[in-house]
Amino acid sequence: MAKHTKNVYKKKFSKFMQKKLVLLFVAIILAFTVLIGRITYINASSGSSYTKLVLDQQQYDSRAIPFKRGDIVDRNGTKIATSERVYNVILDVKVMCSKKDYIEPTIRVLKECFGIEEEKVRGVMEESPTSRYSVLLKGIDYETAQRFEAIDHDDENYPDVNGIWLEDDYIRRYPYNTLASDVIGFTVNGNLGSNGIEAAYNSILNGTDGKEYGYLDEDSTFARTVKEPENGNTVVSTIDLQVQSIVEKHILAFNEAHKNGVTPGEGSKTTAVMVMNPQNGEILAEASYPNYDLNQPRDLSKYYSEETLAAMSDDEKIERLNQLWNNFCVSEAYEPGSTFKPFTISAGFETGTLTGGEGYTCGGMLHIGDHDIHCSNREGHGPQSLKRSLENSCNVALMSIGQALGKEEFSRYQKLFGFGEYTGIDLPGEAQGLLYDAESMDAASLATNAFGQNFNVTMTQLCASFCSLINGGDYYKPHVVRQIWDKNGNLIENKNPVLLKKTISKETSDIIKDYMLGVVQEGTGAKAGVPGYDIGGKTGTAEKQPRGNGKYLVSFIGYAPQENPQVVVYVVVDEPNVAEQASSSYAMQIASDIMAEIFPYLGVQKAAAPQE
């Protein structure tokens, strides 16, 4: 058996067969040698072309996918800030220059389709001949992108157009241009909020970029994986677009009517308005004039001639822009004038200093310390009740109340009402204002503070605190955002009203409302009245520093209805462009015009018809 097996193996591996195996082995070795030689040749002569093909795939398929910044909408869901998809034109210079026949057709399409000049393209070619990513143009629209895509896929008519591709991007748009510019703000450097809600809620509005990766798998097959972007959340503001539009319409009308009045320029240095819900601190409208176009926030041509702009330095232009972007309602402090008087009287009731039965005699002036401090009526109001002193806006009566309160109690209530402190409003750039403290307050300062001079407030401070005077004493944190939604419209967070403190009792609130109703019906606020509505409020006329220069800030703050007030309207006109600035009638007229339009829209209850 063993002998038989040995013979079989000898037969299978004969000398002839062994020679054939050797020849086969030599042939295989030669084939590998030729293959290696060929690869070496290709790598030496055309290696960059093959490398380029792989890199092209990676260049086109490994990229960031931009997120969509969240919308800002008004309280009814109308978009007031949104991000629109646009496209950036990218040139792969190395691909375009990889073949001479590609250059001219590609340059021609860049000009015809996108309006990119040949000089610009050749400049990029010269500066960065091996660039794989040169941004030639940003923000082209969908129609232009579609036109290029048709060219890119038309190999019959455009066989040599190479190296152009479009990158997805977003651009921030504001459908209503100037409307609510102070509240909304704008973005810079893509997705960085500047001013307004855009800045205050920047991290909530922003999302996270996605990524598309291109790679070769283990079988040397090109593959890709996508990490989708996380889009930003939507911010629902408290702003009512209709109320905001009405407010800005009447601000503009006033300034147009008084433009180039006494001096060349706008109808006022600033005209500002706030509309607030006194029951929860929501701001329905907030505006100041001049405003600016959110889509072109750096455009000063509306306010200055070409010659004036050409003569301005860069620093001067930046200063003018910062003035334009400034939100007066939040960021500017000023002397409130007589709109502060209801606060002084309320403090008197709360401390027991006042009972309501007080009487005063106004001779037009009081001598306090080393100063003669005058009433607005220099002839004097004569004898008057406490209520009548507010209706007439008598400084002498208020100085007497301030003296009775004393500087410690007066200062304590100033701070309780929120003056000299941040309100915490959800907008950037809030000013704090400036108050005397009890230690530094002398008799004359106490007297003038009592009727609203010699200390500073902001509109937001006064409006928020005034709401507490008329709603029963509840001080709500003022705010401009009410909800946050995710990208699918699901509710993430309710910004519920925040009750910060109690300022006065309901009894005091009812008394001061009755007094302020009298201001409009029988006193200095008569021009603010609107037929059919019970409106309470207070006028203000503050002489600006330095005294005696003829410059005034005039104001009116009012509310309706008398029972359970639903709306507060606060108007400030800083230096109206008129010969005699010291008249709050300018602010009253604006307030009356605004209230006449927004009260029916908001469903504010009308006054009961008089009984016959």
Coordinates of C-alpha atoms in Angstrom, one line a residue:
M1 CA 0.0 0.0 0.0
A2 CA 2.8 2.5 0.9
K3 CA 4.7 1.6 -2.2
H4 CA 1.6 2.3 -4.3
T5 CA 1.1 5.8 -2.8
K6 CA 4.7 6.7 -3.3
N7 CA 4.4 5.9 -7.1
V8 CA 1.3 8.1 -7.4
Y9 CA 3.1 11.2 -6.0
K10 CA 6.0 10.6 -8.2
K11 CA 3.7 10.4 -11.2
K12 CA 1.8 13.6 -10.1
F13 CA 4.9 15.7 -9.8
S14 CA 6.9 14.6 -12.8
K15 CA 9.8 16.7 -13.9
F16 CA 7.8 18.2 -16.7
M17 CA 5.1 19.4 -14.3
Q18 CA 7.7 20.8 -12.0
K19 CA 9.2 22.8 -14.8
K20 CA 5.7 24.2 -15.6
L21 CA 5.2 25.2 -12.0
V22 CA 8.5 27.0 -12.0
L23 CA 7.6 28.8 -15.2
L24 CA 4.2 29.8 -13.8
F25 CA 5.8 31.2 -10.7
V26 CA 8.3 33.2 -12.7
A27 CA 5.4 34.6 -14.9
I28 CA 3.5 35.7 -11.7
I29 CA 6.6 37.4 -10.4
L30 CA 7.1 39.2 -13.8
A31 CA 3.4 40.3 -13.8
F32 CA 3.7 41.8 -10.3
T33 CA 7.0 43.5 -11.4
V34 CA 5.2 45.0 -14.4
L35 CA 2.2 46.1 -12.3
I36 CA 4.4 47.8 -9.7
G37 CA 6.3 49.5 -12.5
R38 CA 3.1 50.7 -14.0
I39 CA 1.8 52.1 -10.7
T40 CA 5.1 53.8 -10.1
Y41 CA 4.9 55.4 -13.6
I42 CA 1.3 56.5 -13.0
N43 CA 2.1 58.0 -9.6
A44 CA 5.1 59.9 -11.1
S45 CA 3.3 61.2 -14.2
S46 CA -0.3 61.6 -13.2
G47 CA -0.5 61.1 -9.4
S48 CA -1.7 64.6 -8.8
S49 CA -4.7 64.1 -11.1
Y50 CA -5.8 61.0 -9.2
T51 CA -5.2 62.7 -5.9
K52 CA -7.2 65.6 -7.0
L53 CA -10.2 63.4 -7.9
V54 CA -10.3 62.0 -4.3
L55 CA -9.7 65.4 -2.8
D56 CA -12.5 66.9 -5.0
Q57 CA -15.0 64.4 -3.5
Q58 CA -13.8 65.3 0.0
Q59 CA -14.0 69.0 -0.8
Y60 CA -17.6 68.8 -2.2
D61 CA -19.0 66.3 0.3
S62 CA -17.2 67.1 3.5
R63 CA -18.7 70.4 4.6
A64 CA -20.5 72.3 7.4
I65 CA -24.3 72.5 7.1
P66 CA -25.5 75.8 8.6
F67 CA -28.3 75.9 11.1
K68 CA -31.3 78.1 10.7
R69 CA -31.5 80.8 13.4
G70 CA -34.9 80.8 15.1
D71 CA -37.6 83.3 14.3
I72 CA -38.8 86.1 16.4
V73 CA -42.6 86.5 16.2
D74 CA -45.1 88.9 17.8
R75 CA -47.7 87.7 20.4
N76 CA -50.0 86.5 17.6
G77 CA -47.4 84.5 15.7
T78 CA -46.5 87.0 13.0
K79 CA -42.8 86.8 12.0
I80 CA -40.9 90.0 12.7
A81 CA -37.4 88.4 12.3
T82 CA -36.6 85.3 10.3
S83 CA -33.8 83.6 8.4
E84 CA -34.1 83.0 4.7
R85 CA -32.0 80.4 2.8
V86 CA -29.5 81.8 0.5
Y87 CA -26.4 80.5 -1.3
N88 CA -22.7 81.4 -1.4
V89 CA -20.8 81.1 -4.7
I90 CA -17.6 79.0 -4.1
L91 CA -14.7 78.6 -6.6
D92 CA -12.3 75.7 -6.5
V93 CA -9.5 77.5 -8.3
K94 CA -7.3 74.3 -8.6
V95 CA -10.1 72.5 -10.4
M96 CA -10.8 75.4 -12.7
C97 CA -7.1 75.7 -13.6
S98 CA -6.5 71.9 -13.9
K99 CA -7.3 72.2 -17.6
K100 CA -6.8 75.2 -19.8
D101 CA -10.1 74.7 -21.6
Y102 CA -12.0 75.1 -18.2
I103 CA -10.8 78.7 -17.4
E104 CA -12.6 80.9 -20.0
P105 CA -16.0 79.1 -19.9
T106 CA -16.0 79.1 -16.1
I107 CA -15.2 82.8 -15.9
R108 CA -17.9 83.5 -18.5
V109 CA -20.6 81.7 -16.5
L110 CA -19.5 83.4 -13.3
K111 CA -20.1 86.7 -15.0
E112 CA -23.4 85.8 -16.8
C113 CA -25.0 84.0 -13.9
F114 CA -23.8 85.8 -10.9
G115 CA -22.5 89.1 -12.2
I116 CA -19.0 88.4 -10.8
E117 CA -16.4 90.4 -12.8
E118 CA -13.6 88.7 -14.6
E119 CA -11.0 90.9 -12.9
K120 CA -12.1 89.6 -9.5
V121 CA -11.8 85.9 -10.6
R122 CA -8.4 86.5 -12.1
G123 CA -7.3 88.2 -9.0
V124 CA -8.3 85.1 -7.0
M125 CA -6.5 82.9 -9.5
E126 CA -3.3 84.9 -9.1
E127 CA -3.4 85.2 -5.3
S128 CA -4.5 81.6 -4.6
P129 CA -3.8 79.4 -7.6
T130 CA -4.2 76.2 -5.5
S131 CA -7.2 77.3 -3.4
R132 CA -9.9 74.7 -3.0
Y133 CA -12.4 77.2 -1.4
S134 CA -12.7 80.8 -2.4
V135 CA -15.9 82.6 -1.6
L136 CA -16.7 84.9 -4.6
L137 CA -20.2 86.0 -3.6
K138 CA -22.5 85.6 -0.7
G139 CA -26.3 85.6 -0.3
I140 CA -27.6 84.8 -3.8
D141 CA -31.3 83.9 -4.0
Y142 CA -33.0 80.7 -4.9
E143 CA -33.9 81.7 -8.5
T144 CA -30.2 82.5 -9.3
A145 CA -29.1 79.2 -7.7
Q146 CA -31.6 77.3 -9.8
R147 CA -30.3 79.0 -12.9
F148 CA -26.8 77.9 -12.1
E149 CA -27.8 74.4 -11.3
A150 CA -29.4 74.1 -14.8
I151 CA -26.0 75.2 -16.3
D152 CA -24.0 72.9 -14.1
H153 CA -26.0 69.9 -15.3
D154 CA -26.0 70.9 -19.0
D155 CA -22.9 69.0 -20.2
E156 CA -23.9 69.4 -23.8
N157 CA -23.8 73.2 -23.8
Y158 CA -21.4 73.8 -20.9
P159 CA -19.0 70.8 -20.9
D160 CA -16.0 72.9 -19.7
V161 CA -17.5 74.8 -16.8
N162 CA -15.8 73.4 -13.7
G163 CA -14.8 74.4 -10.2
I164 CA -18.0 76.3 -9.3
W165 CA -20.3 75.1 -6.5
L166 CA -22.9 76.6 -4.2
E167 CA -22.8 76.5 -0.4
D168 CA -26.0 76.7 1.6
D169 CA -26.3 79.6 4.0
Y170 CA -28.9 81.8 5.7
I171 CA -29.5 85.6 5.9
R172 CA -31.4 87.4 8.6
R173 CA -34.4 89.3 7.3
Y174 CA -36.9 91.7 9.0
P175 CA -40.1 91.8 7.0
Y176 CA -41.3 95.1 8.5
N177 CA -38.0 97.0 8.2
T178 CA -38.1 99.7 10.8
L179 CA -41.0 98.4 12.9
A180 CA -40.0 97.6 16.5
S181 CA -36.3 98.1 15.7
D182 CA -35.6 99.0 19.4
V183 CA -37.1 95.8 20.6
I184 CA -36.0 93.4 17.9
G185 CA -32.4 94.4 17.3
F186 CA -30.3 92.8 14.5
T187 CA -27.5 90.4 13.9
V188 CA -23.8 90.9 13.0
N189 CA -21.2 88.4 11.7
G190 CA -23.8 85.9 10.7
N191 CA -25.6 84.9 13.9
L192 CA -24.4 87.2 16.7
G193 CA -27.3 89.3 18.1
S194 CA -26.8 93.0 18.5
N195 CA -29.3 95.0 20.6
G196 CA -32.9 94.0 21.4
I197 CA -34.3 90.4 21.6
E198 CA -31.6 89.3 19.1
A199 CA -28.9 90.0 21.7
A200 CA -30.8 89.1 24.9
Y201 CA -32.0 85.7 23.5
N202 CA -29.0 85.0 21.2
S203 CA -28.2 81.6 22.6
I204 CA -31.9 80.5 22.4
L205 CA -32.3 81.7 18.8
N206 CA -29.0 80.1 17.7
G207 CA -28.6 76.4 16.9
T208 CA -25.7 74.2 16.0
D209 CA -24.1 73.6 12.6
G210 CA -24.4 70.1 11.1
K211 CA -21.6 68.3 9.2
E212 CA -21.5 66.2 6.1
Y213 CA -18.5 63.9 6.0
G214 CA -17.1 62.2 2.8
Y215 CA -14.7 59.3 3.2
L216 CA -13.4 56.1 1.6
D217 CA -14.7 52.9 3.3
E218 CA -12.8 49.6 3.7
D219 CA -13.7 48.6 0.2
S220 CA -12.3 51.9 -1.2
T221 CA -15.9 53.0 -2.0
F222 CA -16.7 56.7 -1.5
A223 CA -19.3 57.1 1.2
R224 CA -20.8 59.8 3.3
T225 CA -22.4 60.4 6.7
V226 CA -24.5 63.4 7.7
K227 CA -24.9 65.0 11.1
E228 CA -28.0 67.2 10.7
P229 CA -27.9 70.8 12.0
E230 CA -29.9 71.7 15.1
N231 CA -32.0 74.8 14.2
G232 CA -32.6 77.5 16.7
N233 CA -35.7 78.0 18.8
T234 CA -38.5 80.6 18.1
V235 CA -39.0 83.5 20.5
V236 CA -42.5 84.7 20.9
S237 CA -42.5 88.3 22.0
T238 CA -45.1 90.2 24.0
I239 CA -45.2 92.8 21.2
D240 CA -48.5 93.2 19.3
L241 CA -47.7 94.1 15.8
Q242 CA -50.9 96.1 15.3
V243 CA -50.3 98.1 18.5
Q244 CA -46.7 98.7 17.6
S245 CA -47.7 99.9 14.1
I246 CA -50.2 102.4 15.5
V247 CA -47.6 103.7 18.0
E248 CA -45.0 104.2 15.4
K249 CA -47.4 105.8 13.0
H250 CA -48.3 108.6 15.5
I251 CA -44.7 109.1 16.6
L252 CA -43.7 109.6 12.9
A253 CA -46.7 111.9 12.3
F254 CA -45.7 114.2 15.2
N255 CA -42.1 114.4 14.1
E256 CA -43.0 115.0 10.5
A257 CA -45.4 117.8 11.6
H258 CA -42.6 119.5 13.6
K259 CA -39.7 118.8 11.4
N260 CA -37.5 121.9 10.8
G261 CA -39.8 123.7 13.2
V262 CA -37.7 126.2 15.1
T263 CA -34.3 124.7 14.1
P264 CA -33.4 122.5 11.1
G265 CA -33.8 118.9 11.9
E266 CA -36.2 116.3 13.3
G267 CA -39.4 117.2 15.1
S268 CA -37.8 116.3 18.5
K269 CA -34.6 115.1 19.9
T270 CA -36.4 111.9 20.8
T271 CA -40.0 110.8 20.9
A272 CA -40.6 107.5 22.8
V273 CA -43.7 105.5 23.7
M274 CA -44.3 102.4 25.8
V275 CA -47.6 100.4 25.9
M276 CA -47.8 97.9 28.8
N277 CA -50.3 95.5 30.3
P278 CA -50.4 96.6 34.0
Q279 CA -51.8 93.2 35.1
N280 CA -48.7 91.2 34.1
G281 CA -45.8 93.4 33.0
E282 CA -46.1 92.5 29.3
I283 CA -44.9 95.2 26.9
L284 CA -47.3 95.4 23.9
A285 CA -45.3 98.1 22.1
E286 CA -42.1 100.0 22.6
A287 CA -40.6 102.6 20.2
S288 CA -38.5 105.6 19.9
Y289 CA -37.8 108.1 17.1
P290 CA -35.6 108.3 15.1
N291 CA -35.6 104.5 14.4
Y292 CA -33.7 102.6 11.8
D293 CA -34.1 99.9 9.2
L294 CA -33.2 96.5 10.6
N295 CA -32.3 95.2 7.2
Q296 CA -29.8 98.1 6.7
P297 CA -28.8 99.0 10.3
R298 CA -25.7 101.0 9.2
D299 CA -27.4 103.1 6.7
L300 CA -27.3 106.8 7.8
S301 CA -28.4 108.3 4.4
K302 CA -32.0 108.7 5.7
Y303 CA -30.7 111.2 8.3
Y304 CA -27.7 112.9 6.7
S305 CA -26.9 114.2 3.2
E306 CA -24.2 112.7 1.1
E307 CA -22.0 115.8 1.7
T308 CA -22.4 115.5 5.5
L309 CA -21.7 111.8 5.5
A310 CA -18.6 112.3 3.3
A311 CA -17.3 114.8 5.8
M312 CA -17.8 112.5 8.8
S313 CA -14.9 110.5 10.2
D314 CA -15.3 106.8 10.9
D315 CA -15.5 107.6 14.7
E316 CA -18.2 110.1 14.1
K317 CA -20.3 107.6 12.0
I318 CA -20.0 105.0 14.8
E319 CA -21.1 107.6 17.3
R320 CA -24.2 108.5 15.2
L321 CA -25.0 104.8 14.7
N322 CA -24.8 104.1 18.4
Q323 CA -27.2 107.0 19.0
L324 CA -29.5 105.6 16.4
W325 CA -29.4 102.1 17.8
N326 CA -30.0 103.3 21.4
N327 CA -33.2 102.1 23.0
F328 CA -34.4 105.3 24.8
C329 CA -37.1 103.4 26.7
V330 CA -34.5 101.2 28.4
S331 CA -31.2 102.9 28.2
E332 CA -31.8 106.6 28.8
A333 CA -32.3 108.2 32.2
Y334 CA -33.9 111.6 32.6
E335 CA -35.8 113.7 35.1
P336 CA -39.4 112.6 35.1
G337 CA -41.1 115.8 36.1
S338 CA -44.7 115.7 37.4
T339 CA -45.4 112.1 36.3
F340 CA -43.7 111.3 39.6
K341 CA -46.2 113.2 41.7
P342 CA -48.7 110.2 42.1
F343 CA -45.8 108.2 43.6
T344 CA -45.1 110.9 46.3
I345 CA -48.8 111.1 47.2
S346 CA -49.1 107.3 47.3
A347 CA -46.1 107.1 49.7
G348 CA -47.9 109.7 51.9
F349 CA -51.0 107.5 52.1
E350 CA -48.9 104.4 52.8
T351 CA -47.0 105.9 55.7
G352 CA -50.1 107.6 57.2
T353 CA -48.6 111.0 56.5
L354 CA -51.7 111.8 54.3
T355 CA -55.3 111.0 55.0
G356 CA -57.0 112.6 52.1
G357 CA -58.4 115.5 53.9
E358 CA -55.4 117.8 53.6
G359 CA -55.6 121.2 52.1
Y360 CA -52.9 123.5 50.7
T361 CA -52.5 127.1 49.8
C362 CA -50.2 127.8 46.7
G363 CA -48.8 131.2 46.4
G364 CA -46.6 130.2 43.4
M365 CA -43.4 129.6 45.4
L366 CA -41.8 128.2 48.5
H367 CA -38.5 129.3 50.0
I368 CA -36.7 126.2 51.1
G369 CA -33.1 126.2 52.3
D370 CA -31.4 128.9 50.3
H371 CA -33.7 128.6 47.3
D372 CA -36.9 130.0 46.0
I373 CA -38.6 127.0 44.3
H374 CA -41.5 127.9 42.1
C375 CA -44.7 126.2 41.1
S376 CA -45.6 125.7 37.5
N377 CA -48.2 128.4 38.1
R378 CA -46.1 131.3 39.3
E379 CA -49.2 133.2 40.2
G380 CA -50.2 130.4 42.5
H381 CA -53.1 128.0 42.6
G382 CA -54.5 129.4 45.8
P383 CA -56.4 127.1 48.2
Q384 CA -56.8 123.5 47.0
S385 CA -57.5 120.0 48.3
L386 CA -55.1 117.1 48.0
K387 CA -56.9 115.7 45.0
R388 CA -57.0 119.1 43.4
S389 CA -53.3 119.6 43.9
L390 CA -52.6 116.6 41.7
E391 CA -55.2 117.7 39.1
N392 CA -53.5 121.1 38.9
S393 CA -50.0 119.5 39.2
C394 CA -49.1 121.9 42.0
N395 CA -45.4 121.9 43.0
V396 CA -46.0 123.8 46.2
A397 CA -48.4 121.1 47.5
L398 CA -46.0 118.4 46.6
M399 CA -43.1 120.1 48.3
S400 CA -45.2 120.3 51.4
I401 CA -46.0 116.6 51.2
G402 CA -42.2 115.8 50.7
Q403 CA -41.4 117.8 53.9
A404 CA -44.1 115.9 55.8
L405 CA -42.8 112.5 54.6
G406 CA -39.2 113.3 55.5
K407 CA -36.1 112.3 53.5
E408 CA -35.8 108.8 55.1
E409 CA -39.3 107.7 54.2
F410 CA -39.2 109.5 50.8
S411 CA -36.0 107.7 49.9
R412 CA -37.3 104.4 51.1
Y413 CA -40.4 104.6 48.9
Q414 CA -38.4 105.8 45.9
K415 CA -36.5 102.5 46.1
L416 CA -39.6 100.4 46.9
F417 CA -41.1 101.8 43.7
G418 CA -38.0 100.5 41.8
F419 CA -36.3 103.8 41.0
G420 CA -32.5 103.8 41.1
E421 CA -32.5 100.0 40.5
Y422 CA -32.6 97.7 37.5
T423 CA -36.0 96.4 36.6
G424 CA -34.6 93.2 35.1
I425 CA -36.3 93.8 31.8
D426 CA -35.2 91.1 29.2
L427 CA -33.5 93.7 26.9
P428 CA -29.8 94.7 26.9
G429 CA -28.4 98.1 27.9
E430 CA -30.7 98.9 30.8
A431 CA -29.8 102.1 32.7
Q432 CA -30.2 102.4 36.4
G433 CA -30.9 106.0 37.0
L434 CA -29.5 108.2 39.7
L435 CA -31.1 109.1 43.1
Y436 CA -30.1 110.9 46.2
D437 CA -29.8 108.8 49.3
A438 CA -31.2 110.0 52.6
E439 CA -27.8 111.0 53.9
S440 CA -27.0 113.3 50.9
M441 CA -30.4 114.7 50.5
D442 CA -30.9 118.3 51.8
A443 CA -34.2 120.1 52.2
A444 CA -34.2 121.7 48.7
S445 CA -33.4 118.3 47.1
L446 CA -36.2 116.6 49.0
A447 CA -38.6 119.4 47.9
T448 CA -37.7 119.2 44.2
N449 CA -37.5 115.4 44.2
A450 CA -41.1 115.3 45.6
F451 CA -42.4 116.9 42.3
G452 CA -40.1 114.9 40.0
Q453 CA -36.9 117.0 39.6
N454 CA -33.2 116.5 40.5
F455 CA -33.2 112.7 40.1
N456 CA -33.2 110.3 37.1
V457 CA -35.5 107.5 36.0
T458 CA -35.9 105.4 32.9
M459 CA -39.2 104.9 31.0
T460 CA -39.1 101.3 31.9
Q461 CA -38.8 102.0 35.6
L462 CA -41.5 104.6 35.7
C463 CA -43.9 102.6 33.5
A464 CA -43.5 99.4 35.4
S465 CA -43.9 101.1 38.8
F466 CA -46.9 103.2 37.6
C467 CA -48.6 99.9 36.7
S468 CA -48.3 98.9 40.4
L469 CA -50.1 102.2 41.4
I470 CA -53.2 101.3 39.4
N471 CA -53.4 97.5 39.6
G472 CA -53.7 97.3 43.4
G473 CA -50.0 97.5 44.3
D474 CA -48.5 94.5 42.4
Y475 CA -45.1 95.2 40.9
Y476 CA -44.5 92.9 37.9
K477 CA -41.2 92.5 36.2
P478 CA -41.4 94.2 32.8
H479 CA -40.7 91.8 29.9
V480 CA -40.9 91.5 26.1
V481 CA -40.8 87.7 25.6
R482 CA -43.7 85.4 26.6
Q483 CA -42.8 82.0 25.2
I484 CA -40.1 79.9 23.6
W485 CA -41.0 77.3 20.9
D486 CA -38.8 74.7 19.3
K487 CA -38.2 74.4 15.6
N488 CA -41.4 72.3 15.2
G489 CA -43.6 74.8 17.0
N490 CA -43.7 72.9 20.3
L491 CA -43.9 74.9 23.5
I492 CA -40.6 74.7 25.4
E493 CA -41.1 77.5 28.0
N494 CA -43.7 79.9 29.2
K495 CA -42.3 83.2 30.4
N496 CA -44.9 83.6 33.1
P497 CA -45.5 87.0 34.8
V498 CA -43.1 87.5 37.7
L499 CA -44.5 89.4 40.7
L500 CA -41.6 91.0 42.4
K501 CA -43.1 92.9 45.2
K502 CA -46.0 94.8 46.7
T503 CA -45.6 98.6 46.5
I504 CA -48.9 100.0 47.9
S505 CA -52.2 98.7 49.2
K506 CA -55.3 98.3 47.2
E507 CA -56.9 101.1 49.2
T508 CA -54.2 103.5 48.2
S509 CA -54.3 102.3 44.6
D510 CA -58.1 103.1 44.5
I511 CA -57.5 106.6 45.9
I512 CA -54.7 107.5 43.5
K513 CA -56.7 106.2 40.5
D514 CA -59.6 108.5 41.5
Y515 CA -57.2 111.4 41.7
M516 CA -55.6 110.6 38.3
L517 CA -59.1 110.2 36.7
G518 CA -59.6 113.8 37.8
V519 CA -56.4 114.9 36.2
V520 CA -57.8 113.9 32.8
Q521 CA -61.4 114.9 33.4
E522 CA -60.9 118.2 35.2
G523 CA -57.2 119.0 35.4
T524 CA -54.0 119.4 33.4
G525 CA -54.5 116.1 31.4
A526 CA -57.7 117.1 29.6
K527 CA -56.1 116.9 26.1
A528 CA -55.3 113.2 26.7
G529 CA -59.0 112.3 26.9
V530 CA -60.6 110.0 24.4
P531 CA -64.4 110.2 24.1
G532 CA -66.2 107.1 25.5
Y533 CA -63.4 106.0 27.8
D534 CA -62.6 106.7 31.5
I535 CA -58.9 107.5 31.3
G536 CA -56.7 108.4 34.2
G537 CA -53.2 109.7 34.1
K538 CA -50.6 112.3 34.8
T539 CA -48.8 115.0 32.8
G540 CA -45.1 115.8 33.1
T541 CA -42.9 118.8 32.2
A542 CA -39.3 118.6 33.3
E543 CA -36.9 121.5 32.7
K544 CA -33.6 120.0 31.6
Q545 CA -30.1 120.8 33.0
P546 CA -28.7 123.4 33.0
R547 CA -31.8 125.3 34.2
G548 CA -32.9 128.3 32.2
N549 CA -31.8 127.0 28.8
G550 CA -35.3 126.7 27.4
K551 CA -35.0 122.9 26.9
Y552 CA -37.7 120.6 28.3
L553 CA -38.8 116.9 28.4
V554 CA -42.5 116.6 28.3
S555 CA -44.6 113.5 29.0
F556 CA -47.9 111.9 29.7
I557 CA -48.7 108.5 31.3
G558 CA -52.3 107.2 31.2
Y559 CA -54.4 104.1 31.5
A560 CA -57.9 102.7 30.9
P561 CA -60.3 101.5 32.0
Q562 CA -60.7 103.0 35.5
E563 CA -61.8 99.7 37.0
N564 CA -59.3 96.9 36.5
P565 CA -57.0 98.8 34.1
Q566 CA -55.8 96.8 31.1
V567 CA -53.5 99.2 29.2
V568 CA -50.9 101.8 30.2
V569 CA -49.6 104.3 27.6
Y570 CA -46.5 106.3 28.4
V571 CA -45.3 109.1 26.0
V572 CA -42.1 111.1 26.3
V573 CA -41.1 113.9 24.0
D574 CA -37.6 115.1 24.6
E575 CA -37.0 118.7 23.3
P576 CA -39.9 119.1 20.9
N577 CA -38.8 121.3 17.9
V578 CA -41.1 124.2 18.9
A579 CA -40.6 127.7 20.3
E580 CA -42.0 127.0 23.7
Q581 CA -41.1 123.4 24.7
A582 CA -42.6 123.6 28.2
S583 CA -46.0 122.1 27.4
S584 CA -47.0 118.5 28.0
S585 CA -49.8 119.0 25.5
Y586 CA -47.5 117.6 22.8
A587 CA -47.2 114.3 24.7
M588 CA -50.9 114.3 25.6
Q589 CA -52.0 114.6 21.9
I590 CA -49.8 111.7 20.9
A591 CA -51.1 109.6 23.7
S592 CA -54.7 110.5 22.9
D593 CA -54.3 109.6 19.2
I594 CA -52.7 106.3 20.1
M595 CA -55.3 105.4 22.7
A596 CA -58.2 106.2 20.4
E597 CA -56.9 103.6 18.0
I598 CA -55.6 100.8 20.2
F599 CA -58.4 100.8 22.8
P600 CA -61.0 99.5 20.4
Y601 CA -58.5 97.0 18.9
L602 CA -57.6 95.7 22.4
G603 CA -61.2 95.6 23.5
V604 CA -60.8 98.1 26.3
Q605 CA -64.0 98.6 28.2
K606 CA -65.8 101.9 27.5
A607 CA -67.2 104.1 30.2
A608 CA -70.7 103.5 31.4
A609 CA -73.2 105.8 29.7
P610 CA -74.4 108.6 32.0
Q611 CA -77.8 108.0 33.6
E612 CA -80.5 110.4 32.3

